[in-house]
C-alpha atoms as a printed R data frame, in Angstrom:
    type eleno elety resid chain resno      x      y       z
1   ATOM     1    CA   MET     A     1 -0.080 -0.182  -0.031
2   ATOM     2    CA   SER     A     2  1.290  3.704  -0.829
3   ATOM     3    CA   VAL     A     3  2.122  5.990   2.066
4   ATOM     4    CA   TYR     A     4  0.212  8.389  -0.234
5   ATOM     5    CA   SER     A     5 -2.765  5.801   0.102
6   ATOM     6    CA   GLN     A     6 -4.375  7.433   3.147
7   ATOM     7    CA   ASP     A     7 -4.673 11.076   3.903
8   ATOM     8    CA   PRO     A     8 -2.141 12.330   6.657
9   ATOM     9    CA   VAL     A     9 -1.976 12.462  10.129
10  ATOM    10    CA   LEU     A    10 -0.695 16.013  11.363
11  ATOM    11    CA   LYS     A    11  0.233 17.542  14.547
12  ATOM    12    CA   THR     A    12  1.256 20.770  15.933
13  ATOM    13    CA   ILE     A    13  2.874 22.009  19.343
14  ATOM    14    CA   THR     A    14  2.620 25.602  20.353
15  ATOM    15    CA   ASN     A    15  4.617 27.391  22.858
16  ATOM    16    CA   GLU     A    16  3.959 30.628  25.127
17  ATOM    17    CA   ALA     A    17  5.964 33.200  22.861
18  ATOM    18    CA   GLY     A    18  2.889 32.078  19.761
19  ATOM    19    CA   MET     A    19  5.367 29.951  17.636
20  ATOM    20    CA   SER     A    20  4.299 26.650  16.222
21  ATOM    21    CA   VAL     A    21  5.464 24.072  14.641
22  ATOM    22    CA   THR     A    22  2.555 20.845  12.224
23  ATOM    23    CA   VAL     A    23  4.875 17.880  11.390
24  ATOM    24    CA   MET     A    24  3.302 15.555   9.551
25  ATOM    25    CA   ASP     A    25  2.832 11.342   9.523
26  ATOM    26    CA   TRP     A    26  4.428 11.680   5.809
27  ATOM    27    CA   GLY     A    27  7.997 11.811   6.370
28  ATOM    28    CA   ALA     A    28  7.850 13.222   9.695
29  ATOM    29    CA   THR     A    29  8.001 16.082   7.986
30  ATOM    30    CA   ILE     A    30  7.299 20.156   9.079
31  ATOM    31    CA   THR     A    31  4.876 21.424   7.035
32  ATOM    32    CA   SER     A    32  4.609 24.937   9.194
33  ATOM    33    CA   ILE     A    33  6.916 26.839  11.375
34  ATOM    34    CA   LYS     A    34  5.598 29.989  12.590
35  ATOM    35    CA   VAL     A    35  7.249 32.603  14.417
36  ATOM    36    CA   PRO     A    36  6.043 35.872  15.982
37  ATOM    37    CA   VAL     A    37  8.067 39.426  15.376
38  ATOM    38    CA   THR     A    38  7.657 42.393  17.237
39  ATOM    39    CA   GLY     A    39  5.712 43.944  15.439
40  ATOM    40    CA   GLU     A    40  3.140 42.227  13.180
41  ATOM    41    CA   ASP     A    41 -0.161 40.950  14.011
42  ATOM    42    CA   LYS     A    42  0.220 37.771  13.020
43  ATOM    43    CA   PRO     A    43  3.646 35.070  13.630
44  ATOM    44    CA   ARG     A    44  5.270 34.681   9.869
45  ATOM    45    CA   GLU     A    45  5.363 31.235   8.333
46  ATOM    46    CA   VAL     A    46  9.046 31.183   7.667
47  ATOM    47    CA   LEU     A    47  8.632 27.592   5.727
48  ATOM    48    CA   LEU     A    48  7.716 26.868   2.252
49  ATOM    49    CA   GLY     A    49  4.815 25.030   1.491
50  ATOM    50    CA   LEU     A    50  1.948 23.772  -0.512
51  ATOM    51    CA   LYS     A    51 -1.294 25.315  -1.863
52  ATOM    52    CA   ASN     A    52 -2.187 22.083  -2.407
53  ATOM    53    CA   GLU     A    53 -2.283 19.621  -0.540
54  ATOM    54    CA   ALA     A    54 -2.315 16.537  -2.358
55  ATOM    55    CA   ASP     A    55  0.867 17.668  -3.983
56  ATOM    56    CA   TRP     A    56  3.142 16.616  -0.821
57  ATOM    57    CA   CYS     A    57  3.101 13.108  -2.863
58  ATOM    58    CA   THR     A    58  3.783 14.423  -5.864
59  ATOM    59    CA   GLN     A    59  6.307 17.569  -5.268
60  ATOM    60    CA   GLU     A    60 10.281 16.461  -5.728
61  ATOM    61    CA   CYS     A    61 12.290 18.740  -3.108
62  ATOM    62    CA   TYR     A    62 11.931 16.226  -0.214
63  ATOM    63    CA   PHE     A    63 10.154 20.300   1.033
64  ATOM    64    CA   ASN     A    64 10.571 20.287   4.712
65  ATOM    65    CA   ALA     A    65 10.843 16.034   5.485
66  ATOM    66    CA   THR     A    66 13.237 13.789   7.062
67  ATOM    67    CA   ILE     A    67 16.232 12.774   5.560
68  ATOM    68    CA   GLY     A    68 17.431  9.186   5.656
69  ATOM    69    CA   ARG     A    69 18.760  6.282   5.470
70  ATOM    70    CA   TYR     A    70 21.832  8.624   4.054
71  ATOM    71    CA   ALA     A    71 21.466 12.426   3.848
72  ATOM    72    CA   ASN     A    72 22.934 13.949   0.430
73  ATOM    73    CA   ARG     A    73 24.835 11.584  -2.242
74  ATOM    74    CA   ILE     A    74 26.744  8.007  -1.908
75  ATOM    75    CA   ALA     A    75 28.753  8.199  -5.631
76  ATOM    76    CA   HIS     A    76 27.610  5.479  -8.405
77  ATOM    77    CA   SER     A    77 25.061  3.575  -5.989
78  ATOM    78    CA   ARG     A    78 26.590  2.079  -4.517
79  ATOM    79    CA   PHE     A    79 29.094  1.135  -1.583
80  ATOM    80    CA   SER     A    80 31.535 -1.201   0.114
81  ATOM    81    CA   LEU     A    81 31.573 -2.383   4.056
82  ATOM    82    CA   ASN     A    82 33.244 -5.100   5.696
83  ATOM    83    CA   GLY     A    83 33.911 -6.335   2.483
84  ATOM    84    CA   LYS     A    84 30.330 -6.861   1.393
85  ATOM    85    CA   ASP     A    85 29.490 -4.704  -1.303
86  ATOM    86    CA   TYR     A    86 26.219 -2.706  -1.477
87  ATOM    87    CA   ILE     A    87 24.036 -1.397  -4.248
88  ATOM    88    CA   ILE     A    88 21.261  1.177  -3.341
89  ATOM    89    CA   ASP     A    89 17.860  1.188  -5.823
90  ATOM    90    CA   SER     A    90 17.705  5.225  -6.268
91  ATOM    91    CA   GLY     A    91 16.959  5.204  -9.873
92  ATOM    92    CA   ALA     A    92 19.737  7.707 -10.580
93  ATOM    93    CA   GLU     A    93 23.954  7.286 -11.221
94  ATOM    94    CA   HIS     A    94 23.893  9.165  -8.044
95  ATOM    95    CA   ALA     A    95 22.004  7.819  -4.647
96  ATOM    96    CA   LEU     A    96 20.745 10.808  -3.274
97  ATOM    97    CA   HIS     A    97 19.413 10.795   0.010
98  ATOM    98    CA   GLY     A    98 18.444  7.371   0.435
99  ATOM    99    CA   GLY     A    99 17.194  6.242  -2.001
100 ATOM   100    CA   ARG     A   100 13.920  6.049  -4.832
101 ATOM   101    CA   ASP     A   101 12.061  5.271  -1.857
102 ATOM   102    CA   GLY     A   102 14.246  7.096   0.890
103 ATOM   103    CA   PHE     A   103 12.942  8.287   4.359
104 ATOM   104    CA   ASP     A   104 10.871 11.418   2.918
105 ATOM   105    CA   LYS     A   105  8.552  8.717   1.405
106 ATOM   106    CA   ARG     A   106  7.397  6.817   4.385
107 ATOM   107    CA   ARG     A   107  4.853  7.276   7.061
108 ATOM   108    CA   PHE     A   108  5.812  7.263  10.266
109 ATOM   109    CA   THR     A   109  3.961  6.329  13.769
110 ATOM   110    CA   PHE     A   110  3.768  9.232  15.754
111 ATOM   111    CA   SER     A   111  4.525  7.366  18.605
112 ATOM   112    CA   ASN     A   112  4.276 10.942  21.495
113 ATOM   113    CA   VAL     A   113  1.899 13.272  20.864
114 ATOM   114    CA   GLY     A   114  2.441 16.991  23.346
115 ATOM   115    CA   GLU     A   115  2.041 20.093  24.192
116 ATOM   116    CA   ASN     A   116  5.158 21.211  22.858
117 ATOM   117    CA   THR     A   117  6.835 17.575  21.809
118 ATOM   118    CA   LEU     A   118  6.042 15.139  19.131
119 ATOM   119    CA   THR     A   119  7.889 11.726  18.838
120 ATOM   120    CA   LEU     A   120  7.292  9.591  15.831
121 ATOM   121    CA   THR     A   121  8.719  6.139  14.293
122 ATOM   122    CA   LEU     A   122  9.848  4.550  11.451
123 ATOM   123    CA   HIS     A   123 11.318  0.776  10.997
124 ATOM   124    CA   SER     A   124 13.362  0.228   7.834
125 ATOM   125    CA   ALA     A   125 13.910 -3.264   7.237
126 ATOM   126    CA   ASP     A   126 16.656 -5.011   6.136
127 ATOM   127    CA   GLY     A   127 18.175 -4.472   2.657
128 ATOM   128    CA   ASP     A   128 15.700 -1.588   2.293
129 ATOM   129    CA   GLN     A   129 16.294  0.856  -1.077
130 ATOM   130    CA   GLY     A   130 19.844 -2.087  -0.609
131 ATOM   131    CA   PHE     A   131 21.661 -0.296   2.973
132 ATOM   132    CA   PRO     A   132 21.908 -4.270   5.675
133 ATOM   133    CA   GLY     A   133 20.315 -4.461   9.002
134 ATOM   134    CA   ASN     A   134 16.933 -3.685  10.540
135 ATOM   135    CA   PHE     A   135 16.737  0.506  11.481
136 ATOM   136    CA   ASP     A   136 14.877  1.543  13.643
137 ATOM   137    CA   LEU     A   137 14.629  5.942  13.781
138 ATOM   138    CA   THR     A   138 13.230  7.962  16.402
139 ATOM   139    CA   VAL     A   139 12.488 11.686  16.012
140 ATOM   140    CA   VAL     A   140 11.694 13.814  18.742
141 ATOM   141    CA   PHE     A   141 10.514 17.691  17.836
142 ATOM   142    CA   THR     A   142 10.245 19.698  20.758
143 ATOM   143    CA   LEU     A   143  9.672 23.502  20.648
144 ATOM   144    CA   THR     A   144 10.705 25.274  23.794
145 ATOM   145    CA   GLU     A   145 10.116 29.114  25.574
146 ATOM   146    CA   ASP     A   146 13.019 31.113  23.622
147 ATOM   147    CA   ASN     A   147 11.539 29.762  19.697
148 ATOM   148    CA   THR     A   148 14.196 27.239  18.946
149 ATOM   149    CA   LEU     A   149 13.024 23.692  17.832
150 ATOM   150    CA   LYS     A   150 14.860 21.179  18.508
151 ATOM   151    CA   MET     A   151 15.215 18.310  16.684
152 ATOM   152    CA   GLU     A   152 16.790 14.734  17.882
153 ATOM   153    CA   TYR     A   153 17.713 11.645  16.071
154 ATOM   154    CA   LEU     A   154 17.981  8.213  17.226
155 ATOM   155    CA   GLY     A   155 18.426  5.262  14.954
156 ATOM   156    CA   LYS     A   156 19.609  1.956  16.049
157 ATOM   157    CA   CYS     A   157 20.897 -0.723  13.272
158 ATOM   158    CA   ASP     A   158 21.506 -4.551  14.011
159 ATOM   159    CA   ALA     A   159 24.044 -5.053  11.886
160 ATOM   160    CA   PRO     A   160 26.748 -2.424  10.662
161 ATOM   161    CA   CYS     A   161 25.760  0.833   8.640
162 ATOM   162    CA   PRO     A   162 26.253  4.013   7.087
163 ATOM   163    CA   ALA     A   163 23.411  6.305   7.816
164 ATOM   164    CA   CYS     A   164 22.523 10.228   8.297
165 ATOM   165    CA   ILE     A   165 19.253 11.343   9.311
166 ATOM   166    CA   THR     A   166 18.711 15.494   8.541
167 ATOM   167    CA   ASN     A   167 15.704 17.391   7.798
168 ATOM   168    CA   HIS     A   168 15.642 19.550   4.763
169 ATOM   169    CA   ALA     A   169 13.799 22.724   5.774
170 ATOM   170    CA   TYR     A   170 13.365 25.236   3.073
171 ATOM   171    CA   PHE     A   171 13.931 28.347   5.127
172 ATOM   172    CA   ASN     A   172 12.042 31.756   3.708
173 ATOM   173    CA   LEU     A   173 12.082 34.614   6.298
174 ATOM   174    CA   ASN     A   174 10.280 37.076   4.937
175 ATOM   175    CA   GLY     A   175  7.243 35.376   4.979
176 ATOM   176    CA   HIS     A   176  6.255 34.904   2.338
177 ATOM   177    CA   ASN     A   177  7.189 33.905  -1.687
178 ATOM   178    CA   SER     A   178  9.804 35.830  -2.775
179 ATOM   179    CA   SER     A   179 13.991 35.897  -3.508
180 ATOM   180    CA   VAL     A   180 15.797 34.503  -0.466
181 ATOM   181    CA   LEU     A   181 18.769 35.794  -2.771
182 ATOM   182    CA   ASN     A   182 18.366 39.236  -0.481
183 ATOM   183    CA   HIS     A   183 18.860 37.059   2.953
184 ATOM   184    CA   THR     A   184 22.107 37.669   4.736
185 ATOM   185    CA   LEU     A   185 24.133 34.728   5.843
186 ATOM   186    CA   TRP     A   186 26.951 33.650   7.975
187 ATOM   187    CA   LEU     A   187 28.803 30.943   8.914
188 ATOM   188    CA   ASP     A   188 31.532 29.878  11.221
189 ATOM   189    CA   SER     A   189 33.774 27.616   8.604
190 ATOM   190    CA   GLU     A   190 36.607 27.673   7.666
191 ATOM   191    CA   THR     A   191 36.348 25.024   4.811
192 ATOM   192    CA   PHE     A   192 33.997 23.134   2.171
193 ATOM   193    CA   LEU     A   193 34.262 20.091  -0.180
194 ATOM   194    CA   GLU     A   194 35.160 20.189  -3.433
195 ATOM   195    CA   LEU     A   195 32.658 19.087  -5.199
196 ATOM   196    CA   ASP     A   196 32.841 16.987  -8.857
197 ATOM   197    CA   GLU     A   197 29.932 18.297 -11.713
198 ATOM   198    CA   GLY     A   198 27.886 15.229 -10.565
199 ATOM   199    CA   SER     A   199 27.766 16.817  -7.205
200 ATOM   200    CA   ILE     A   200 30.276 14.159  -5.564
201 ATOM   201    CA   PRO     A   201 33.202 15.027  -3.597
202 ATOM   202    CA   THR     A   202 36.167 15.114  -4.986
203 ATOM   203    CA   GLY     A   203 37.989 14.300  -1.351
204 ATOM   204    CA   ARG     A   204 39.445 18.000  -1.807
205 ATOM   205    CA   VAL     A   205 39.117 20.799   1.260
206 ATOM   206    CA   LEU     A   206 39.077 23.674  -0.014
207 ATOM   207    CA   GLU     A   207 39.396 27.000   1.534
208 ATOM   208    CA   VAL     A   208 36.885 29.746   1.619
209 ATOM   209    CA   SER     A   209 39.749 33.004   2.314
210 ATOM   210    CA   ASP     A   210 40.672 31.344  -1.262
211 ATOM   211    CA   ASN     A   211 37.234 31.673  -1.948
212 ATOM   212    CA   ARG     A   212 35.370 34.500  -1.836
213 ATOM   213    CA   ALA     A   213 32.182 33.369  -3.298
214 ATOM   214    CA   PHE     A   214 31.932 31.041  -0.338
215 ATOM   215    CA   ASP     A   215 33.253 32.982   2.287
216 ATOM   216    CA   PHE     A   216 30.558 33.869   4.499
217 ATOM   217    CA   ARG     A   217 32.400 34.259   8.293
218 ATOM   218    CA   THR     A   218 31.589 37.811   7.659
219 ATOM   219    CA   PRO     A   219 27.288 38.056   7.039
220 ATOM   220    CA   LYS     A   220 26.783 38.478   3.320
221 ATOM   221    CA   LYS     A   221 23.448 38.371   1.460
222 ATOM   222    CA   LEU     A   222 23.013 35.474  -0.702
223 ATOM   223    CA   GLY     A   223 23.102 36.861  -4.133
224 ATOM   224    CA   LEU     A   224 26.034 38.799  -3.524
225 ATOM   225    CA   ASP     A   225 29.066 36.848  -4.836
226 ATOM   226    CA   PHE     A   226 26.007 34.487  -6.348
227 ATOM   227    CA   LEU     A   227 27.113 31.992  -9.620
228 ATOM   228    CA   ASN     A   228 30.231 34.077  -9.099
229 ATOM   229    CA   HIS     A   229 32.075 30.825  -8.493
230 ATOM   230    CA   ARG     A   230 32.817 27.141 -10.685
231 ATOM   231    CA   GLN     A   231 31.960 24.955  -8.137
232 ATOM   232    CA   MET     A   232 28.902 26.984  -8.519
233 ATOM   233    CA   GLN     A   233 28.157 26.344 -12.364
234 ATOM   234    CA   SER     A   234 26.982 22.611 -12.954
235 ATOM   235    CA   ALA     A   235 25.266 22.648  -9.346
236 ATOM   236    CA   LEU     A   236 23.173 26.104 -10.272
237 ATOM   237    CA   GLY     A   237 24.567 27.629  -6.932
238 ATOM   238    CA   TYR     A   238 25.506 27.047  -3.803
239 ATOM   239    CA   ASP     A   239 24.891 23.422  -2.954
240 ATOM   240    CA   HIS     A   240 27.674 22.722  -1.160
241 ATOM   241    CA   PRO     A   241 29.431 20.717   1.917
242 ATOM   242    CA   TYR     A   242 30.153 23.144   4.845
243 ATOM   243    CA   LEU     A   243 33.103 21.638   7.686
244 ATOM   244    CA   ILE     A   244 32.037 22.514  10.843
245 ATOM   245    CA   LYS     A   245 32.353 22.417  14.176
246 ATOM   246    CA   GLY     A   246 29.891 20.662  15.686
247 ATOM   247    CA   ASP     A   247 28.094 22.482  19.022
248 ATOM   248    CA   LEU     A   248 24.956 22.620  20.462
249 ATOM   249    CA   SER     A   249 25.817 24.961  22.950
250 ATOM   250    CA   ARG     A   250 26.933 27.761  20.243
251 ATOM   251    CA   PRO     A   251 25.115 28.220  15.994
252 ATOM   252    CA   PHE     A   252 27.150 27.723  13.240
253 ATOM   253    CA   ALA     A   253 24.825 30.128  11.356
254 ATOM   254    CA   LYS     A   254 23.010 32.555  11.527
255 ATOM   255    CA   LEU     A   255 20.588 33.679   8.511
256 ATOM   256    CA   THR     A   256 18.482 36.545   8.446
257 ATOM   257    CA   SER     A   257 14.945 38.261   6.382
258 ATOM   258    CA   ASP     A   258 15.506 40.717   3.692
259 ATOM   259    CA   ASP     A   259 14.115 42.890   6.475
260 ATOM   260    CA   GLY     A   260 15.835 42.716   9.042
261 ATOM   261    CA   LYS     A   261 13.132 41.808  11.780
262 ATOM   262    CA   LEU     A   262 13.432 37.481  11.675
263 ATOM   263    CA   SER     A   263 16.660 35.547  12.212
264 ATOM   264    CA   LEU     A   264 17.699 32.273  12.514
265 ATOM   265    CA   SER     A   265 20.331 30.410  14.071
266 ATOM   266    CA   VAL     A   266 21.804 26.881  13.491
267 ATOM   267    CA   LEU     A   267 22.662 24.294  16.059
268 ATOM   268    CA   THR     A   268 24.072 21.084  15.028
269 ATOM   269    CA   ASP     A   269 26.557 17.920  16.413
270 ATOM   270    CA   TYR     A   270 27.059 16.838  13.250
271 ATOM   271    CA   PRO     A   271 30.297 17.525  11.798
272 ATOM   272    CA   ALA     A   272 29.120 19.464   8.679
273 ATOM   273    CA   CYS     A   273 26.022 21.277   7.382
274 ATOM   274    CA   GLN     A   274 25.451 21.121   3.008
275 ATOM   275    CA   ILE     A   275 24.001 24.426   1.971
276 ATOM   276    CA   TYR     A   276 21.837 24.723  -0.756
277 ATOM   277    CA   SER     A   277 20.243 27.741  -2.753
278 ATOM   278    CA   GLY     A   278 16.767 25.959  -3.677
279 ATOM   279    CA   ASN     A   279 18.435 25.836  -7.153
280 ATOM   280    CA   TYR     A   280 16.485 23.302  -8.277
281 ATOM   281    CA   VAL     A   281 12.517 24.019  -7.163
282 ATOM   282    CA   HIS     A   282 11.445 25.674 -11.021
283 ATOM   283    CA   ALA     A   283 13.413 22.748 -12.551
284 ATOM   284    CA   GLY     A   284 10.449 19.628 -12.095
285 ATOM   285    CA   THR     A   285  6.801 19.630 -11.778
286 ATOM   286    CA   PRO     A   286  5.783 23.539 -10.950
287 ATOM   287    CA   ILE     A   287  4.932 23.975  -7.040
288 ATOM   288    CA   ILE     A   288  2.942 26.169  -6.163
289 ATOM   289    CA   ALA     A   289  3.102 28.964  -3.088
290 ATOM   290    CA   ARG     A   290  0.939 28.065   0.011
291 ATOM   291    CA   ASP     A   291  0.684 31.680   0.459
292 ATOM   292    CA   ASP     A   292 -0.213 33.779  -2.572
293 ATOM   293    CA   GLY     A   293 -0.343 30.633  -5.416
294 ATOM   294    CA   GLN     A   294  2.320 31.492  -7.060
295 ATOM   295    CA   GLU     A   295  4.647 29.557  -8.467
296 ATOM   296    CA   TYR     A   296  8.095 28.827  -5.892
297 ATOM   297    CA   PRO     A   297 10.605 30.392  -8.275
298 ATOM   298    CA   ASN     A   298 14.910 28.730  -8.120
299 ATOM   299    CA   GLN     A   299 16.335 30.668  -4.800
300 ATOM   300    CA   SER     A   300 13.166 31.064  -3.508
301 ATOM   301    CA   ALA     A   301 14.281 29.434  -0.058
302 ATOM   302    CA   LEU     A   302 17.478 28.370   1.815
303 ATOM   303    CA   CYS     A   303 18.049 25.166   3.023
304 ATOM   304    CA   LEU     A   304 20.610 24.523   6.122
305 ATOM   305    CA   GLU     A   305 21.015 20.558   6.102
306 ATOM   306    CA   PRO     A   306 23.033 19.568   9.317
307 ATOM   307    CA   GLU     A   307 24.955 15.854   8.537
308 ATOM   308    CA   TYR     A   308 27.767 14.590   7.752
309 ATOM   309    CA   TYR     A   309 29.661 14.637   5.020
310 ATOM   310    CA   PRO     A   310 28.590 14.048   1.437
311 ATOM   311    CA   ASP     A   311 29.509 10.191   0.307
312 ATOM   312    CA   ALA     A   312 31.211  9.107   3.600
313 ATOM   313    CA   PRO     A   313 31.381  5.928   2.644
314 ATOM   314    CA   HIS     A   314 34.132  6.770  -0.901
315 ATOM   315    CA   LEU     A   315 35.788  8.855   1.807
316 ATOM   316    CA   PRO     A   316 37.718  7.018   4.432
317 ATOM   317    CA   GLN     A   317 40.739  9.856   5.008
318 ATOM   318    CA   PHE     A   318 37.300 11.181   6.820
319 ATOM   319    CA   ALA     A   319 36.005  7.986   8.691
320 ATOM   320    CA   ASP     A   320 36.199  9.430  11.937
321 ATOM   321    CA   MET     A   321 34.074 12.320  11.802
322 ATOM   322    CA   ASN     A   322 31.570  9.459   9.520
323 ATOM   323    CA   PRO     A   323 30.750  6.584  12.562
324 ATOM   324    CA   ILE     A   324 29.038  3.388  11.310
325 ATOM   325    CA   VAL     A   325 25.973  2.952  12.807
326 ATOM   326    CA   THR     A   326 26.456 -0.723  14.727
327 ATOM   327    CA   PRO     A   327 24.633 -2.437  17.377
328 ATOM   328    CA   THR     A   328 26.259 -0.926  19.762
329 ATOM   329    CA   SER     A   329 27.106  2.714  18.974
330 ATOM   330    CA   PRO     A   330 23.682  3.491  16.984
331 ATOM   331    CA   LEU     A   331 22.898  7.766  15.615
332 ATOM   332    CA   LYS     A   332 22.365  9.813  18.252
333 ATOM   333    CA   ARG     A   333 22.383 13.581  16.705
334 ATOM   334    CA   THR     A   334 20.417 16.530  17.286
335 ATOM   335    CA   ILE     A   335 19.334 19.715  15.058
336 ATOM   336    CA   ALA     A   336 18.119 22.709  16.321
337 ATOM   337    CA   TYR     A   337 16.925 25.791  14.772
338 ATOM   338    CA   HIS     A   338 16.490 29.271  17.133
339 ATOM   339    CA   PHE     A   339 14.374 31.874  16.108
340 ATOM   340    CA   GLU     A   340 14.903 35.572  17.246
341 ATOM   341    CA   GLY     A   341 11.905 38.298  15.836
């Protein structure tokens, strides 16, 4: 039975400050984040969303979904582990976001629902999309009183397996269908991974100091150096993994709306973050925006996707940063979005 054969289940959590977050069981997807802004009559919607609910099952952009079993890319849709070869059912040359039928297309189960917390679970059987082992994922969404949405991922597997879970939230802090290129971004990162034309890491680590277009150590508008670098040509913009010092005590990124009234800070204990400027939002079937009924254009949002390194199974030189999940070493990672307005 298709995950989409039944209507989705949606649950909303709130806090006393007036912030709300709605999560759908299809893909453990965040369908809405509304944040109060000083001086405004109603909270701003900061996520891209679909005008027609049925379009959630046809959009191909991974809108705001939980991504797994392995976020980002695995080259040639295959990897080797402990002397055995595995082929991922990707439907493409390179596996993206867990395969053709990744976690974003699964129906999760709400196992706990509270006023400010939601817990969802998913079972992925041995061999699912080609990955080894029975994998059980628990995702906990918690909304705090200081307008922070925290997502905790616990992934257990009964066999060694590469696993990386993230959320593919599409942020536009303007609160309406618009370009994100006038948003201001700060990133506490000195390096990023060089990619080939298929968006697969070459293994080279590049310094942002030598590549001005990728340097956000001083806050600047996303569009200032947009497409002004050879690394952006095949990706049609930013779609690159920055290396960060994963630290839940301090943010590594801050995104600010065009008018400067609302900001998003991101914290994580992952060692990298994919920065994606929504370069393919308009590449496939048009996606109709919920606020104005118009098609979303490319670069209508920014995704900040904390994760392990893309294609980690083929990057043994970084193995200590990208641990394999085993029966005794589960995946346990956290991402937090903190809003100020």
